[in-house]
PDB file of C-alpha atoms and ligand atoms in Angstrom:
ATOM      1  CA  LEU A 117     125.333 -80.750  73.435  1.00  0.00           C
ATOM      2  CA  SER A 118     126.920 -77.143  73.981  1.00  0.00           C
ATOM      3  CA  TYR A 119     128.841 -75.025  71.137  1.00  0.00           C
ATOM      4  CA  MET A 120     130.097 -71.549  70.432  1.00  0.00           C
ATOM      5  CA  PHE A 121     128.536 -70.054  67.593  1.00  0.00           C
ATOM      6  CA  ILE A 122     130.345 -67.155  66.165  1.00  0.00           C
ATOM      7  CA  ALA A 123     129.163 -64.677  63.273  1.00  0.00           C
ATOM      8  CA  HIS A 124     128.832 -61.181  61.515  1.00  0.00           C
ATOM      9  CA  ASP A 125     125.462 -61.634  60.749  1.00  0.00           C
ATOM     10  CA  LEU A 126     122.909 -61.307  63.536  1.00  0.00           C
ATOM     11  CA  SER A 127     119.712 -62.113  61.895  1.00  0.00           C
ATOM     12  CA  ILE A 128     121.466 -66.020  61.684  1.00  0.00           C
ATOM     13  CA  VAL A 129     122.733 -66.100  65.412  1.00  0.00           C
ATOM     14  CA  ARG A 130     119.157 -65.881  66.262  1.00  0.00           C
ATOM     15  CA  HIS A 131     117.979 -68.860  64.883  1.00  0.00           C
ATOM     16  CA  ILE A 132     120.588 -71.336  66.474  1.00  0.00           C
ATOM     17  CA  SER A 133     121.467 -69.544  69.819  1.00  0.00           C
ATOM     18  CA  ASP A 134     119.601 -69.527  73.121  1.00  0.00           C
ATOM     19  CA  ARG A 135     122.214 -66.905  74.727  1.00  0.00           C
ATOM     20  CA  VAL A 136     124.054 -64.140  73.174  1.00  0.00           C
ATOM     21  CA  GLY A 137     127.321 -62.030  73.535  1.00  0.00           C
ATOM     22  CA  VAL A 138     127.931 -59.335  71.406  1.00  0.00           C
ATOM     23  CA  MET A 139     131.779 -57.982  70.899  1.00  0.00           C
ATOM     24  CA  TYR A 140     132.925 -54.594  70.038  1.00  0.00           C
ATOM     25  CA  LEU A 141     136.791 -54.592  69.531  1.00  0.00           C
ATOM     26  CA  GLY A 142     137.598 -57.490  71.650  1.00  0.00           C
ATOM     27  CA  LYS A 143     135.504 -56.891  74.570  1.00  0.00           C
ATOM     28  CA  MET A 144     132.154 -58.485  75.157  1.00  0.00           C
ATOM     29  CA  VAL A 145     129.813 -55.311  75.359  1.00  0.00           C
ATOM     30  CA  GLU A 146     126.469 -57.252  76.190  1.00  0.00           C
ATOM     31  CA  ILE A 147     125.438 -60.415  77.158  1.00  0.00           C
ATOM     32  CA  GLY A 148     121.660 -62.295  77.457  1.00  0.00           C
ATOM     33  CA  THR A 149     119.088 -64.560  76.067  1.00  0.00           C
ATOM     34  CA  ASP A 150     118.082 -64.356  72.402  1.00  0.00           C
ATOM     35  CA  GLU A 151     114.589 -62.821  73.602  1.00  0.00           C
ATOM     36  CA  GLN A 152     116.783 -60.295  75.965  1.00  0.00           C
ATOM     37  CA  ILE A 153     119.330 -58.980  72.720  1.00  0.00           C
ATOM     38  CA  TYR A 154     116.958 -59.046  70.016  1.00  0.00           C
ATOM     39  CA  ASP A 155     113.800 -57.532  71.797  1.00  0.00           C
ATOM     40  CA  HIS A 156     115.378 -55.467  74.524  1.00  0.00           C
ATOM     41  CA  ALA A 157     119.328 -54.779  73.274  1.00  0.00           C
ATOM     42  CA  THR A 158     120.669 -51.631  75.264  1.00  0.00           C
ATOM     43  CA  HIS A 159     123.949 -51.594  73.910  1.00  0.00           C
ATOM     44  CA  PRO A 160     124.086 -48.522  71.132  1.00  0.00           C
ATOM     45  CA  TYR A 161     126.476 -50.866  69.050  1.00  0.00           C
ATOM     46  CA  THR A 162     124.330 -54.023  69.263  1.00  0.00           C
ATOM     47  CA  GLN A 163     121.191 -51.698  68.563  1.00  0.00           C
ATOM     48  CA  ALA A 164     123.261 -50.774  65.820  1.00  0.00           C
ATOM     49  CA  LEU A 165     124.165 -54.129  64.283  1.00  0.00           C
ATOM     50  CA  LEU A 166     120.073 -54.817  64.940  1.00  0.00           C
ATOM     51  CA  SER A 167     119.320 -52.199  62.620  1.00  0.00           C
ATOM     52  CA  ALA A 168     121.412 -53.456  59.903  1.00  0.00           C
ATOM     53  CA  VAL A 169     119.962 -57.024  59.734  1.00  0.00           C
ATOM     54  CA  PRO A 170     118.335 -57.433  56.558  1.00  0.00           C
ATOM     55  CA  VAL A 171     114.088 -57.101  56.963  1.00  0.00           C
ATOM     56  CA  PRO A 172     112.963 -59.734  54.178  1.00  0.00           C
ATOM     57  CA  ASP A 173     109.206 -57.788  54.494  1.00  0.00           C
ATOM     58  CA  PRO A 174     109.144 -54.464  52.528  1.00  0.00           C
ATOM     59  CA  THR A 175     106.606 -52.734  55.004  1.00  0.00           C
ATOM     60  CA  GLY A 176     108.950 -53.989  58.054  1.00  0.00           C
ATOM     61  CA  ARG A 177     111.957 -52.436  56.274  1.00  0.00           C
ATOM     62  CA  GLU A 178     109.928 -49.222  55.800  1.00  0.00           C
ATOM     63  CA  ASN A 179     108.891 -48.757  59.631  1.00  0.00           C
ATOM     64  CA  ARG A 180     112.763 -49.259  60.685  1.00  0.00           C
ATOM     65  CA  GLU A 181     115.203 -46.671  61.518  1.00  0.00           C
ATOM     66  CA  ARG A 182     118.691 -47.738  60.576  1.00  0.00           C
ATOM     67  CA  ILE A 183     121.039 -46.770  62.654  1.00  0.00           C
ATOM     68  CA  ILE A 184     124.544 -45.627  60.396  1.00  0.00           C
ATOM     69  CA  LEU A 185     127.945 -45.804  62.200  1.00  0.00           C
ATOM     70  CA  SER A 186     130.315 -43.320  61.260  1.00  0.00           C
ATOM     71  CA  GLY A 187     134.225 -43.150  61.060  1.00  0.00           C
ATOM     72  CA  ASP A 188     136.360 -46.344  61.537  1.00  0.00           C
ATOM     73  CA  ILE A 189     137.007 -49.351  63.516  1.00  0.00           C
ATOM     74  CA  PRO A 190     139.862 -48.288  65.788  1.00  0.00           C
ATOM     75  CA  SER A 191     143.170 -50.343  66.239  1.00  0.00           C
ATOM     76  CA  PRO A 192     142.484 -53.117  68.986  1.00  0.00           C
ATOM     77  CA  ALA A 193     146.144 -52.764  69.898  1.00  0.00           C
ATOM     78  CA  ASN A 194     145.610 -49.230  70.648  1.00  0.00           C
ATOM     79  CA  PRO A 195     141.701 -48.784  71.630  1.00  0.00           C
ATOM     80  CA  PRO A 196     140.003 -45.899  72.924  1.00  0.00           C
ATOM     81  CA  SER A 197     140.501 -44.880  76.460  1.00  0.00           C
ATOM     82  CA  GLY A 198     137.275 -45.317  78.647  1.00  0.00           C
ATOM     83  CA  CYS A 199     134.371 -47.309  76.508  1.00  0.00           C
ATOM     84  CA  ARG A 200     136.405 -48.609  73.030  1.00  0.00           C
ATOM     85  CA  PHE A 201     132.867 -47.549  71.372  1.00  0.00           C
ATOM     86  CA  ARG A 202     132.965 -44.021  72.178  1.00  0.00           C
ATOM     87  CA  THR A 203     134.653 -42.990  68.716  1.00  0.00           C
ATOM     88  CA  ARG A 204     131.765 -44.202  67.114  1.00  0.00           C
ATOM     89  CA  CYS A 205     128.967 -44.026  69.416  1.00  0.00           C
ATOM     90  CA  TRP A 206     126.296 -41.205  68.691  1.00  0.00           C
ATOM     91  CA  LYS A 207     125.532 -41.246  72.655  1.00  0.00           C
ATOM     92  CA  ALA A 208     128.981 -40.616  73.853  1.00  0.00           C
ATOM     93  CA  GLU A 209     129.583 -38.213  76.439  1.00  0.00           C
ATOM     94  CA  GLU A 210     132.474 -37.110  78.684  1.00  0.00           C
ATOM     95  CA  ARG A 211     132.660 -39.981  81.410  1.00  0.00           C
ATOM     96  CA  CYS A 212     132.307 -42.462  78.048  1.00  0.00           C
ATOM     97  CA  SER A 213     136.352 -41.295  77.323  1.00  0.00           C
ATOM     98  CA  THR A 214     137.343 -41.694  81.187  1.00  0.00           C
ATOM     99  CA  GLU A 215     135.510 -44.089  82.565  1.00  0.00           C
ATOM    100  CA  VAL A 216     135.767 -48.087  80.764  1.00  0.00           C
ATOM    101  CA  PRO A 217     131.929 -49.154  81.473  1.00  0.00           C
ATOM    102  CA  LEU A 218     131.125 -52.414  83.409  1.00  0.00           C
ATOM    103  CA  LEU A 219     129.650 -55.546  82.062  1.00  0.00           C
ATOM    104  CA  ALA A 220     126.641 -55.498  84.470  1.00  0.00           C
ATOM    105  CA  VAL A 221     122.709 -55.165  84.608  1.00  0.00           C
ATOM    106  CA  PRO A 222     122.036 -51.392  84.606  1.00  0.00           C
ATOM    107  CA  GLU A 223     120.017 -50.226  87.672  1.00  0.00           C
ATOM    108  CA  LEU A 224     117.254 -49.222  85.546  1.00  0.00           C
ATOM    109  CA  LEU A 225     116.850 -52.604  83.739  1.00  0.00           C
ATOM    110  CA  LYS A 226     114.405 -54.662  85.544  1.00  0.00           C
ATOM    111  CA  GLY A 227     112.482 -57.781  84.747  1.00  0.00           C
ATOM    112  CA  PRO A 228     112.988 -59.861  81.509  1.00  0.00           C
ATOM    113  CA  ALA A 229     114.894 -56.881  80.099  1.00  0.00           C
ATOM    114  CA  ALA A 230     117.660 -57.141  82.493  1.00  0.00           C
ATOM    115  CA  HIS A 231     120.857 -58.116  81.132  1.00  0.00           C
ATOM    116  CA  ASP A 232     124.215 -57.323  81.293  1.00  0.00           C
ATOM    117  CA  SER A 233     125.355 -54.227  78.984  1.00  0.00           C
ATOM    118  CA  ALA A 234     128.671 -52.361  79.152  1.00  0.00           C
ATOM    119  CA  CYS A 235     127.305 -48.976  78.571  1.00  0.00           C
ATOM    120  CA  HIS A 236     126.879 -45.765  81.174  1.00  0.00           C
ATOM    121  CA  PHE A 237     124.115 -45.093  79.476  1.00  0.00           C
ATOM    122  CA  ALA A 238     122.330 -48.255  78.631  1.00  0.00           C
ATOM    123  CA  GLU A 239     118.597 -48.434  77.635  1.00  0.00           C
ATOM    124  CA  VAL A 240     116.249 -50.455  75.599  1.00  0.00           C
ATOM    125  CA  VAL A 241     115.082 -48.806  72.565  1.00  0.00           C
ATOM    126  CA  ALA A 242     112.008 -50.285  70.369  1.00  0.00           C
ATOM    127  CA  PRO A 243     112.989 -53.819  68.767  1.00  0.00           C
ATOM    128  CA  VAL A 244     113.276 -53.370  64.952  1.00  0.00           C
ATOM    129  CA  ALA A 245     110.779 -55.060  62.726  1.00  0.00           C
ATOM    130  CA  ALA A 246     111.320 -58.223  61.781  1.00  0.00           C
TER     131      ALA A 246
HETATM  132  S1  LIG B 485     129.327 -45.899  77.425  1.00  0.00           S
HETATM  133 FE1  LIG B 485     129.217 -43.998  76.465  1.00  0.00          FE
HETATM  134  S2  LIG B 485     130.444 -44.350  74.202  1.00  0.00           S
HETATM  135 FE2  LIG B 485     130.281 -46.533  75.237  1.00  0.00          FE
HETATM  136  S3  LIG B 485     128.454 -47.189  74.358  1.00  0.00           S
HETATM  137 FE3  LIG B 485     127.727 -46.408  76.242  1.00  0.00          FE
HETATM  138  S4  LIG B 485     126.927 -44.384  75.582  1.00  0.00           S
HETATM  139 FE4  LIG B 485     128.400 -45.091  74.236  1.00  0.00          FE
END
């Protein structure tokens, strides 16, 4: 039995999914196993979503760094050039406005962290305390 579960709450998705895809403005930006996405997220949008997942343990809440995105979501009918996330991304550089990042495994990622990410500057950040 296979099924597709679509949700905005990544904490729920983790409980029922083996494979997770993260979409932004109608495009897939990161795909991997549940472990790769939750423990080795590389795309800034995924990292921002994970930082917003509610943490039941007050100690864990204090230790995590929340990423607050600025700006509004652009219109899907008129998306930004290059990377669609660039107008809200804190890592955006000139290249992001001219070159669409491919959904592929970044060369720097090896081992269990290696999975598809559509970011020119994909890198693993410390997982969110759970
Ligand atoms: S390609 Fe650039 S704008 Fe897009 S997510 Fe990566 S760093 Fe941010």
